Short mmCIF file of C-alpha atoms in Angstrom, two decimals:
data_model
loop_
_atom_site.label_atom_id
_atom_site.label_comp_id
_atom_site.label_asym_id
_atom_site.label_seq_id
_atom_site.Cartn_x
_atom_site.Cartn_y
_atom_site.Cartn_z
CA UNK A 364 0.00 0.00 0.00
CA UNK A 365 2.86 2.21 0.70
CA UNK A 366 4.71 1.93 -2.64
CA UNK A 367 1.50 3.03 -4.25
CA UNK A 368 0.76 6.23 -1.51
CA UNK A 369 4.43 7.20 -2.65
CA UNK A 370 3.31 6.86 -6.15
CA UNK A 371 0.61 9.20 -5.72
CA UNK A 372 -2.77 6.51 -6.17
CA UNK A 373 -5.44 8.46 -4.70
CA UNK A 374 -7.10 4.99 -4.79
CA UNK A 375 -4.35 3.81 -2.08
CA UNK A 376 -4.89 6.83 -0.14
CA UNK A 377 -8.38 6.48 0.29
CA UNK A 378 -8.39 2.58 1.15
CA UNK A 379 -5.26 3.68 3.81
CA UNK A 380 -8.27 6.64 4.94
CA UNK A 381 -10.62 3.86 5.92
CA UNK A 382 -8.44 1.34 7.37
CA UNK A 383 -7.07 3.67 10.12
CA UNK A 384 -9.05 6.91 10.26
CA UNK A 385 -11.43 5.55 13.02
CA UNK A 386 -8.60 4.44 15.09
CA UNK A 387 -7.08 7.68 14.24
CA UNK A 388 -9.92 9.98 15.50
CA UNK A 389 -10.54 8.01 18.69
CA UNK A 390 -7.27 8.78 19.59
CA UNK A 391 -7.20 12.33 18.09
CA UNK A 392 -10.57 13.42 20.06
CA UNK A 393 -9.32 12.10 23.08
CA UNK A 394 -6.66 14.01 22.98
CA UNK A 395 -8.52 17.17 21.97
CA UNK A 396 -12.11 16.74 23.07
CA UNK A 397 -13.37 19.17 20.91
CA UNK A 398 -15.11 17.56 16.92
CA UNK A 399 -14.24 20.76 15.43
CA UNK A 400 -10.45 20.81 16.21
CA UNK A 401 -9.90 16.94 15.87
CA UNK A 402 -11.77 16.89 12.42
CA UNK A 403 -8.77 19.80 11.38
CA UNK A 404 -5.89 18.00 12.50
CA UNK A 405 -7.17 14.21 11.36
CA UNK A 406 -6.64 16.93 8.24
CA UNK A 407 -3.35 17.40 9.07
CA UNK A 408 -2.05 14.50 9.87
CA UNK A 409 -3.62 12.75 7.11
CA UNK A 410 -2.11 15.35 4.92
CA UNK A 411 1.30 15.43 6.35
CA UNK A 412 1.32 11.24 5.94
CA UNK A 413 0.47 11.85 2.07
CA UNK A 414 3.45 14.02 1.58
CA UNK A 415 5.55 12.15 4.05
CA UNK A 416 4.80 8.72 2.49
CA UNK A 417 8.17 8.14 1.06
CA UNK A 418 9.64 8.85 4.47
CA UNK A 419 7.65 5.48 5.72
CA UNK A 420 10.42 3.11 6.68
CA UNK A 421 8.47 -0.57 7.19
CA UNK A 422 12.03 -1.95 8.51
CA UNK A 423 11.51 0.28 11.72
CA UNK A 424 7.68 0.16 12.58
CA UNK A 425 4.13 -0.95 11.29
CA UNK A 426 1.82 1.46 9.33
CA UNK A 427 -0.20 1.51 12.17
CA UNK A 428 2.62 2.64 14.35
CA UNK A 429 3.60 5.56 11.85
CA UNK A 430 0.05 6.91 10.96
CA UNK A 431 -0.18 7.44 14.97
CA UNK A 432 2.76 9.19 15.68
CA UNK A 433 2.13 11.46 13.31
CA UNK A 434 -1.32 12.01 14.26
CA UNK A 435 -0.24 11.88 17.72
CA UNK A 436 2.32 14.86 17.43
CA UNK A 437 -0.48 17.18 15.36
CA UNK A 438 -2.43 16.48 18.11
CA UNK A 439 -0.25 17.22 21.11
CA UNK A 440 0.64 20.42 19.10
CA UNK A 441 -2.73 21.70 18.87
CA UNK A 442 -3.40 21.09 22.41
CA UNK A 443 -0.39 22.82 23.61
CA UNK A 444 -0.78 25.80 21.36
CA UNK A 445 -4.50 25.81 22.94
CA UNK A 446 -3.07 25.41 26.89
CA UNK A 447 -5.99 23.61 27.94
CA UNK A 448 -4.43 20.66 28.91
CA UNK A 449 -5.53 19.79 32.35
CA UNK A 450 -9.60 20.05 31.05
CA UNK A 451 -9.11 17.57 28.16
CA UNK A 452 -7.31 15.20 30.80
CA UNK A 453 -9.76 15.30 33.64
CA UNK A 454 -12.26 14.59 30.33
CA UNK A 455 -10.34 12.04 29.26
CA UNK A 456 -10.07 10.11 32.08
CA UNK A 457 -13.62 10.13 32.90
CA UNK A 458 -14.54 8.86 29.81
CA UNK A 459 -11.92 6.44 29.71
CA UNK A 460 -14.60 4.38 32.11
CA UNK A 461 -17.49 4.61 29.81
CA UNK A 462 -18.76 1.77 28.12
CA UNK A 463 -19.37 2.60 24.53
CA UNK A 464 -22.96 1.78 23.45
CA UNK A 465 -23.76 -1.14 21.78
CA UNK A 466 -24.25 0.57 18.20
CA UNK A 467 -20.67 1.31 18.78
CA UNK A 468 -19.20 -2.08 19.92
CA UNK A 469 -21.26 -3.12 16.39
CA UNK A 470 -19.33 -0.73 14.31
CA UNK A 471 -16.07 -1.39 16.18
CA UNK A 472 -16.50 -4.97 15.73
CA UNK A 473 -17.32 -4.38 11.75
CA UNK A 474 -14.15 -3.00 11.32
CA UNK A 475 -12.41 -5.75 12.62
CA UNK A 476 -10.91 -3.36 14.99
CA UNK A 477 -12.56 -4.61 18.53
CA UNK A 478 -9.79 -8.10 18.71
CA UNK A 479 -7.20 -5.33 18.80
CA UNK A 480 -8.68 -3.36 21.27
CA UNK A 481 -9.48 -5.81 23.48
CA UNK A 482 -5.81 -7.02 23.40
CA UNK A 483 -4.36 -4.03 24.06
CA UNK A 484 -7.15 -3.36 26.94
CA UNK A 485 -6.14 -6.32 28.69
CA UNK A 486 -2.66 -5.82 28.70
CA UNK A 487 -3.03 -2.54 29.67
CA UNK A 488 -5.06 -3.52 32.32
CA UNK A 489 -2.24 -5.70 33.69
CA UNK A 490 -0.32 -2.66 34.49
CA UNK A 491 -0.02 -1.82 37.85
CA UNK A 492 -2.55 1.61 38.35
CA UNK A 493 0.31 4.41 39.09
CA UNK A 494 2.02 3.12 36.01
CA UNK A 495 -1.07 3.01 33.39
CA UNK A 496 -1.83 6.74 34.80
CA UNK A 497 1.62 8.31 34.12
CA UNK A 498 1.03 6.63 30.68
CA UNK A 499 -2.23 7.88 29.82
CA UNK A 500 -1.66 11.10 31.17
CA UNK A 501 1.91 11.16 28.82
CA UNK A 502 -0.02 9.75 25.78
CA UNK A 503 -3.40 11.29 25.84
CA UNK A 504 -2.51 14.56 28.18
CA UNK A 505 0.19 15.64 26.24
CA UNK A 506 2.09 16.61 29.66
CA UNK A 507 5.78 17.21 30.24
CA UNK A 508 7.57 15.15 33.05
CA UNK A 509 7.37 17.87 35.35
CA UNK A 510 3.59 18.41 34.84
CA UNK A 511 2.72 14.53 35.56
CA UNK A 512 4.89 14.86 38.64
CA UNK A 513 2.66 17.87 39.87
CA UNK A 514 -0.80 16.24 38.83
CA UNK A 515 0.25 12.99 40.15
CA UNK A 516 2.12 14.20 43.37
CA UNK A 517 5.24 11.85 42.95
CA UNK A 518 9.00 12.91 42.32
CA UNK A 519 9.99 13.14 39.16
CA UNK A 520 12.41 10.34 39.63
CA UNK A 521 9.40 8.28 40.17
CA UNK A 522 7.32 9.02 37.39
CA UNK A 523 10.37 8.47 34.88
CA UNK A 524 10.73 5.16 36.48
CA UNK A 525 6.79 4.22 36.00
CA UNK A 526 6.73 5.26 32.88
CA UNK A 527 9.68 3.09 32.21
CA UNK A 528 8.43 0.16 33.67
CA UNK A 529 5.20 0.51 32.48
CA UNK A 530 6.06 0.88 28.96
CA UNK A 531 8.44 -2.36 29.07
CA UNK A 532 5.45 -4.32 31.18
CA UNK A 533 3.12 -3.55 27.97
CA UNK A 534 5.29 -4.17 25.32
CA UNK A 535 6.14 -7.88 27.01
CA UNK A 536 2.27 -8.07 27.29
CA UNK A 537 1.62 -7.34 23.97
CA UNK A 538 4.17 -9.30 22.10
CA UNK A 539 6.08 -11.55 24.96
CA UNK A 540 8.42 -13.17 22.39
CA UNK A 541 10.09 -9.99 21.51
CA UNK A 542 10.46 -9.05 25.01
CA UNK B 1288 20.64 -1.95 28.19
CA UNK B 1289 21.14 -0.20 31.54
CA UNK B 1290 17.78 1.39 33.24
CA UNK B 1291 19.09 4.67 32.66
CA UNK B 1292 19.09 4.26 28.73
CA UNK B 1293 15.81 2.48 28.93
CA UNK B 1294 14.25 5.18 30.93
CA UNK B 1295 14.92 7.97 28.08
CA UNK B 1296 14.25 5.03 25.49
CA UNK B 1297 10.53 5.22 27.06
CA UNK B 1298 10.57 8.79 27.77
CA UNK B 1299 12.01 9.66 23.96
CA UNK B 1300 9.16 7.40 22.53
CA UNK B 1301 6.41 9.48 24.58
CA UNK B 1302 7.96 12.65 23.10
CA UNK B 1303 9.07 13.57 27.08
CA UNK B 1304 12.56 14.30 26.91
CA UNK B 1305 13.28 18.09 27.02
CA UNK B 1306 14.59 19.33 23.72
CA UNK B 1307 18.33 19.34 25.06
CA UNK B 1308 18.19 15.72 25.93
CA UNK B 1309 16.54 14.92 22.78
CA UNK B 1310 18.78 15.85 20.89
CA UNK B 1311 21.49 13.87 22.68
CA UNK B 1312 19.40 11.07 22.65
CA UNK B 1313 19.41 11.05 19.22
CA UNK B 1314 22.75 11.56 18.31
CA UNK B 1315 23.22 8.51 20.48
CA UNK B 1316 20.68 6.49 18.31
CA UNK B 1317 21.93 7.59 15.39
CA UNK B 1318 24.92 5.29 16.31
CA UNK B 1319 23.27 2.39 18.32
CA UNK B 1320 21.49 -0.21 16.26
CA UNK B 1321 20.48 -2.13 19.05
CA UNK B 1322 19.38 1.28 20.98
CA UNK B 1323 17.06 1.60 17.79
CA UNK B 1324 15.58 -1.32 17.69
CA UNK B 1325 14.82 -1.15 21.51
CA UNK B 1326 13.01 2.27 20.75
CA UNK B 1327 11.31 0.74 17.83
CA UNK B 1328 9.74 -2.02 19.91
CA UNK B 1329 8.91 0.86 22.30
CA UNK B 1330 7.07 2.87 19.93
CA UNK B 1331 4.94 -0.22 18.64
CA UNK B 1332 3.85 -0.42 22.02
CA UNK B 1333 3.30 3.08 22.91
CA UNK B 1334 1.25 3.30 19.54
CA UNK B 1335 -1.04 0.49 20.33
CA UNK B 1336 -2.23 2.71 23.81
CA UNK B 1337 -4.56 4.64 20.53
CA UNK B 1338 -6.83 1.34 20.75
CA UNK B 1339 -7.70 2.60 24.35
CA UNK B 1340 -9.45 5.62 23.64
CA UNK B 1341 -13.25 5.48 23.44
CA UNK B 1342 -13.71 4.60 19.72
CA UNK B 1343 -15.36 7.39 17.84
CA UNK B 1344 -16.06 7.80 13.93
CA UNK B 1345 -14.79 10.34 11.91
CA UNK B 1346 -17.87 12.07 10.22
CA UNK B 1347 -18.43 10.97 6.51
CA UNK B 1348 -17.57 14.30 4.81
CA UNK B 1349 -14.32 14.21 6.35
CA UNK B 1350 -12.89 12.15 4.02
CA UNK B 1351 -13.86 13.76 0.97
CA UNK B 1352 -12.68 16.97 2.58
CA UNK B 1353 -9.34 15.01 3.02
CA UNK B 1354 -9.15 13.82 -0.55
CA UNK B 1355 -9.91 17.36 -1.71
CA UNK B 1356 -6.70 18.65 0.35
CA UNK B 1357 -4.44 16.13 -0.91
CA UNK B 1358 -5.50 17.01 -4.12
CA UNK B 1359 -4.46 20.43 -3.60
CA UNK B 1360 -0.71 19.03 -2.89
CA UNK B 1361 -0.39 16.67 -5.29
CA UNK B 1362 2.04 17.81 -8.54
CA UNK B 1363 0.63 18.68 -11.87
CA UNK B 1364 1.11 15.61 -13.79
CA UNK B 1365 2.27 16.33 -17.58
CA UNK B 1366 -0.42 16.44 -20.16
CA UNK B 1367 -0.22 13.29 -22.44
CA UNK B 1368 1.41 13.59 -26.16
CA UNK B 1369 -1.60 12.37 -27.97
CA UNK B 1370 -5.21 10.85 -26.10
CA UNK B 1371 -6.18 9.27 -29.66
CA UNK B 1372 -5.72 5.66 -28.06
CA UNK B 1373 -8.30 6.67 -25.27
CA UNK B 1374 -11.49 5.97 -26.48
CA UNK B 1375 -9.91 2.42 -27.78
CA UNK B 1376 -8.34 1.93 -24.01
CA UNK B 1377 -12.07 2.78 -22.33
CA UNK B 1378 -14.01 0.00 -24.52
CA UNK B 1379 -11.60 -2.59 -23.65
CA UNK B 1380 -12.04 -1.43 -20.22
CA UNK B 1381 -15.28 -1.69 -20.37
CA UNK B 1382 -15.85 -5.00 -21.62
CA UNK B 1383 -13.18 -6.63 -19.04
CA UNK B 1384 -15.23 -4.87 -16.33
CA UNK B 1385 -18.76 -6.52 -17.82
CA UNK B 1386 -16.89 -9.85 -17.59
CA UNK B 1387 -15.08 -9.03 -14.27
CA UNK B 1388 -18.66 -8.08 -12.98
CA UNK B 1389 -20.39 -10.49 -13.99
CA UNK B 1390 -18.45 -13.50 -12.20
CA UNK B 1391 -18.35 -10.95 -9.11
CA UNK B 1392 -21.83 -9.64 -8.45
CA UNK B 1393 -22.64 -11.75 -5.38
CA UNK B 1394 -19.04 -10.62 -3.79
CA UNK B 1395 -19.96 -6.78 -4.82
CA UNK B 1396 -23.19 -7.18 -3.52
CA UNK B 1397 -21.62 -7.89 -0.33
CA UNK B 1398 -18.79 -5.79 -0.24
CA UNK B 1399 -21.64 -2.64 -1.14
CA UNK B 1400 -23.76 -4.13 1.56
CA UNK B 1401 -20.87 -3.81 4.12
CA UNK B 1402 -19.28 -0.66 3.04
CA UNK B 1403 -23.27 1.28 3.52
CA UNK B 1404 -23.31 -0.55 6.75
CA UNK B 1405 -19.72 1.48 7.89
CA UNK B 1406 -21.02 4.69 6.36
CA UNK B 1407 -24.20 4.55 8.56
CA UNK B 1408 -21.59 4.21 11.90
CA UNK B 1409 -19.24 7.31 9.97
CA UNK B 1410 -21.97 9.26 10.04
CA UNK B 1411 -23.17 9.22 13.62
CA UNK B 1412 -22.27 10.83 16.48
CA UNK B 1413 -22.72 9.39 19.55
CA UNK B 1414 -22.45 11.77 22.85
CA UNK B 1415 -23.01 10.71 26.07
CA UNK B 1416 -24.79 13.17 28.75
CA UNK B 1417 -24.06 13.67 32.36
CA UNK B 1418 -26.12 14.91 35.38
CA UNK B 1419 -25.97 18.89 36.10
CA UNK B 1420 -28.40 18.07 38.71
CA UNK B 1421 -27.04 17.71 42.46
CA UNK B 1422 -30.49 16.15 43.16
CA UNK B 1423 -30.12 13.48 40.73
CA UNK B 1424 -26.50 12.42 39.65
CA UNK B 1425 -27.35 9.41 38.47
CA UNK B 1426 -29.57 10.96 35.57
CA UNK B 1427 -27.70 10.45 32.59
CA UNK B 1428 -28.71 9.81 28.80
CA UNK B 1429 -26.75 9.03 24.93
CA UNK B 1430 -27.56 10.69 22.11
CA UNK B 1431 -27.01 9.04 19.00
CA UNK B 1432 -27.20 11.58 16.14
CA UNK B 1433 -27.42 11.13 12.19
CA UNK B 1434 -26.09 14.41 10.76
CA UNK B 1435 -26.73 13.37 7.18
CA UNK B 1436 -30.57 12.52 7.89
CA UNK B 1437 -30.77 15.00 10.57
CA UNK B 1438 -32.68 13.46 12.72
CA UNK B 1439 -31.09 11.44 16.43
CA UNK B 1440 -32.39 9.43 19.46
CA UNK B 1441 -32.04 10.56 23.05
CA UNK B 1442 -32.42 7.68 25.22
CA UNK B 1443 -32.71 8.83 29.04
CA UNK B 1444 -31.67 6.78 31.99
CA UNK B 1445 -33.12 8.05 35.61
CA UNK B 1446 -33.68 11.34 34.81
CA UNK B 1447 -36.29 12.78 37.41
CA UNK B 1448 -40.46 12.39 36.42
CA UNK B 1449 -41.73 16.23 35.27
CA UNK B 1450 -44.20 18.05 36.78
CA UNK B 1451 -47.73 18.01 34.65
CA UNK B 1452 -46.69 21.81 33.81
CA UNK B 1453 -42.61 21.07 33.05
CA UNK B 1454 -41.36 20.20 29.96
CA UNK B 1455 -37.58 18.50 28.98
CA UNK B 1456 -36.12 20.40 26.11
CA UNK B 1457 -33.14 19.12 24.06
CA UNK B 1458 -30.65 21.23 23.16
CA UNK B 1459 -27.96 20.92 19.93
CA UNK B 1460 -24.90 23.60 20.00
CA UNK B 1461 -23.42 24.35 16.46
CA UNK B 1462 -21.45 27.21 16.13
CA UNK B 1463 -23.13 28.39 13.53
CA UNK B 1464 -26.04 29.55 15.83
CA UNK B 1465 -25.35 32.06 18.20
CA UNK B 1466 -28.25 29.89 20.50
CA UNK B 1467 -28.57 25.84 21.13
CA UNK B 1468 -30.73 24.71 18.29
CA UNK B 1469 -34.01 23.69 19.77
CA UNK B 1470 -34.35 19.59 19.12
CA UNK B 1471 -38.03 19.28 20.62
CA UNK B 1472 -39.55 19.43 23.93
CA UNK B 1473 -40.79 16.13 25.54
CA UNK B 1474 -42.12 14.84 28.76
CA UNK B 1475 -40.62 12.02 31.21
CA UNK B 1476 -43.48 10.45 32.90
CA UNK B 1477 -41.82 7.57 34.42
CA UNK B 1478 -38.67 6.56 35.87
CA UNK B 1479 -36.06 4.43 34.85
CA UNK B 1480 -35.27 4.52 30.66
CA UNK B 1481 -36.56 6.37 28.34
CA UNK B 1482 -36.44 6.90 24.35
CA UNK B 1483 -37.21 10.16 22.22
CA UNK B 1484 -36.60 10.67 18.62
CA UNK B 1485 -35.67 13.77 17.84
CA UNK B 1486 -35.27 16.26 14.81
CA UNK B 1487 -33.91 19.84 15.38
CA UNK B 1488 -35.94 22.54 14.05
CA UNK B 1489 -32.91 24.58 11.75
CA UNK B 1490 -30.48 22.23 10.16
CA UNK B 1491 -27.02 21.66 11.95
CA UNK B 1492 -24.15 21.10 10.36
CA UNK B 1493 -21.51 20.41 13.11
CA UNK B 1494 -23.33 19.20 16.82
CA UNK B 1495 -20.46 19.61 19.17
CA UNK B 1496 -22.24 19.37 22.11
CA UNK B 1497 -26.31 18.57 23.63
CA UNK B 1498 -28.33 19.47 26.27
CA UNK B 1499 -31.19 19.14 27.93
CA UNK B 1500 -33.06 21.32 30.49
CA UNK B 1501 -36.06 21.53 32.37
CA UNK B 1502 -38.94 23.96 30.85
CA UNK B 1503 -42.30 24.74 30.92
CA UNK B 1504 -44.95 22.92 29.24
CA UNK B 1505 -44.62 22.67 25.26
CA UNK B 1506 -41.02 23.92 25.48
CA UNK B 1507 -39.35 27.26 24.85
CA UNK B 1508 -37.47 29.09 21.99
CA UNK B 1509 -34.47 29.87 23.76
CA UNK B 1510 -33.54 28.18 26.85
CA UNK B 1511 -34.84 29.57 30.16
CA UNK B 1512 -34.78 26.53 32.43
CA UNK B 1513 -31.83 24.75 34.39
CA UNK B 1514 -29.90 23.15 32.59
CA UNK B 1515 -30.37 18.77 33.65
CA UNK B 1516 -28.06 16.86 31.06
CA UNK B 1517 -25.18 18.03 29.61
CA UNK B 1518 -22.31 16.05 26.89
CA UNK B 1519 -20.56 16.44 23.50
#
């Protein structure tokens, strides 16, 4: 699919569109919380991917893995530029713990998405609490190191090492025989 | 690997490291293979943490809008020396297609059948509502909302009976309207669930958040009441 993005087939583009823009806005809006502003950078990042294609390097990580750092970064940008960080965390958190509805889980499962959700729900589950917050709040809140200390009330030292740990415990989770 | 490295491994992955210490840290990957493929793993793990967030549809014009822009960057390609072969080129197109088509029909049947079935979920927002209430947090209610066929459910969980004179009214914010578009005023006679459908009375283009408050009877233009539910 790549060597055809790089060759410019809008056909490519659009099928790479579908297969990840769902995943893509989740992640986007939970960052963001707002439609308006995730619906601009999913523009972005989708835009930036096109002319980045050719920078893809398959050797070093999964489309998947690409397509979300990129997003990930547009994301982060617009919510620093915007300095409501703390709001979009508290909002993220809470609905962390909501059950999507059923129409939802349909869709999800549709998509052939949900097996990959669940996987990575479960292994993040496994993770002790203190380390899965620093995480999230890294991820999603788009914090520095300092600012997780302060929200979380733990030295610095200690939030480096959770994160640390944390990050190692899911990636053994998630694929033990690399680990 | 010592800890330390591993620590600004994970940190460098979650874009953490402050730009001084990025900058080493790259200058160190640059000439550590096995430092690279230990951030690599990293980042295929920190990536997957975008499966955790609440799963939520893009809206269906988004992607045409996204086609459009790349559009817009693509390079002029260079017009063709001569297009006398095209109309030739187009039949024989054509009459592979009939063929292909023909062999394929149940499979495209299918395949059309699924891909309407995704654009149904693409276009539908689904927002859930909290309690403003203090004297009944557990009130709480989804709205699932179909911006192409403007028209959404509200389904209400323990929201609080009304008074024979009170009203519900749901509210739709689009910043195109200085005021919440009114969605309908309805009436919650018992307790536990219930289910409205719901059109708003202007159209709205982009619903980024919905309300609901308490009114009187038959509803109001603009919203006078307390405000019950609230959720984008």
């Amino acid at each position: 699919m790549m060597r055809r993005l790089v060759g410019g087939d809008e056909g490519a583009f659009a099928s790479f569109y579908r297969r990840f823009a769902p995943g893509l806005f989740s992640m986007i809006y939970q960052i963001l919380q707002d439609q308006k502003e995730s619906e601009d950078v999913m523009q972005e990042a989708f835009v930036q991917m096109w002319k980045k294609a050719a920078t893809y390097d398959a050797a070093r990580s999964g489309l998947f893995t690409w397509a979300v750092m990129i997003s990930r970064n547009k994301a982060i940008d617009r919510l620093r530029s915007r300095q409501r960080r703390s709001r979009a965390v508290e909002a993220a958190a809470a609905e962390l713990a909501v059950v999507p509805p059923e129409s939802a889980k349909h869709a999800d499962s549709a998509l052939g998405q949900a097996e990959e959700r669940d996987r990575v729900r479960a292994a993040l589950s496994k993770l002790p609490g203190a380390q899965k917050e620093a995480i999230d709040l890294a991820f999603f809140g788009g914090m520095t190191q300092l600012e997780i200390s302060d929200k979380l009330g733990a030295p610095l030292g200690t939030v480096k090492a959770r994160i640390r740990r944390g990050l190692l415990a899911l990636r053994e989770f998630l694929d033990p025989a690399a680990s | 690997m010592n800890e330390q490295l591993e620590e600004q491994a994970s940190l460098y992955v979650l874009g953490l490291l402050e730009p001084e210490e990025n900058r080493a840290f790259e200058a160190q990957l640059a000439n550590d293979a096995d430092l690279r493929k230990h951030v690599d793993a990293l980042r295929e793990s920190a990536a997957n943490l975008a499966h955790t967030a609440p799963l939520r549809y893009p809206p269906a014009y988004l992607e045409g809008k996204i086609l459009d822009a790349i559009r817009a960057e693509r390079p002029v390609a260079a017009p063709a020396s001569s297009l006398s072969w095209l109309p030739w080129a187009l039949a024989a197109c054509l009459a592979i297609a009939c063929v292909v088509l023909a062999a394929e029909r149940p499979k495209i049947r299918q395949e059309i059948a699924r891909l309407e079935k995704r654009d149904v979920f693409a276009q539908m927002k689904i927002a859930t509502l909290a309690s403003q209430l203090e004297s009944a947090p557990r009130a709480s209610a989804i709205v699932v909302w179909d911006a192409e066929k403007q028209e959404g459910v509200l389904k209400l969980t323990n929201v609080p009976v009304n008074d024979a004179n009170r009203d519900y009214q749901l509210w739709i914010v689009d910043p195109e309207y200085k005021q919440p578009v009114d969605a309908g005023a309805f009436h919650v006679s018992e307790e536990g669930t219930t289910k409205i459908s719901f059109k708003p009375k202007a159209r709205v283009n982009s619903a980024t958040a919905f309300a609901v408050s308490l009114e009187r009877k038959g509803g109001v233009a603009k919203a006078e009441g307390p405000m019950v539910l609230l959720g984008k």
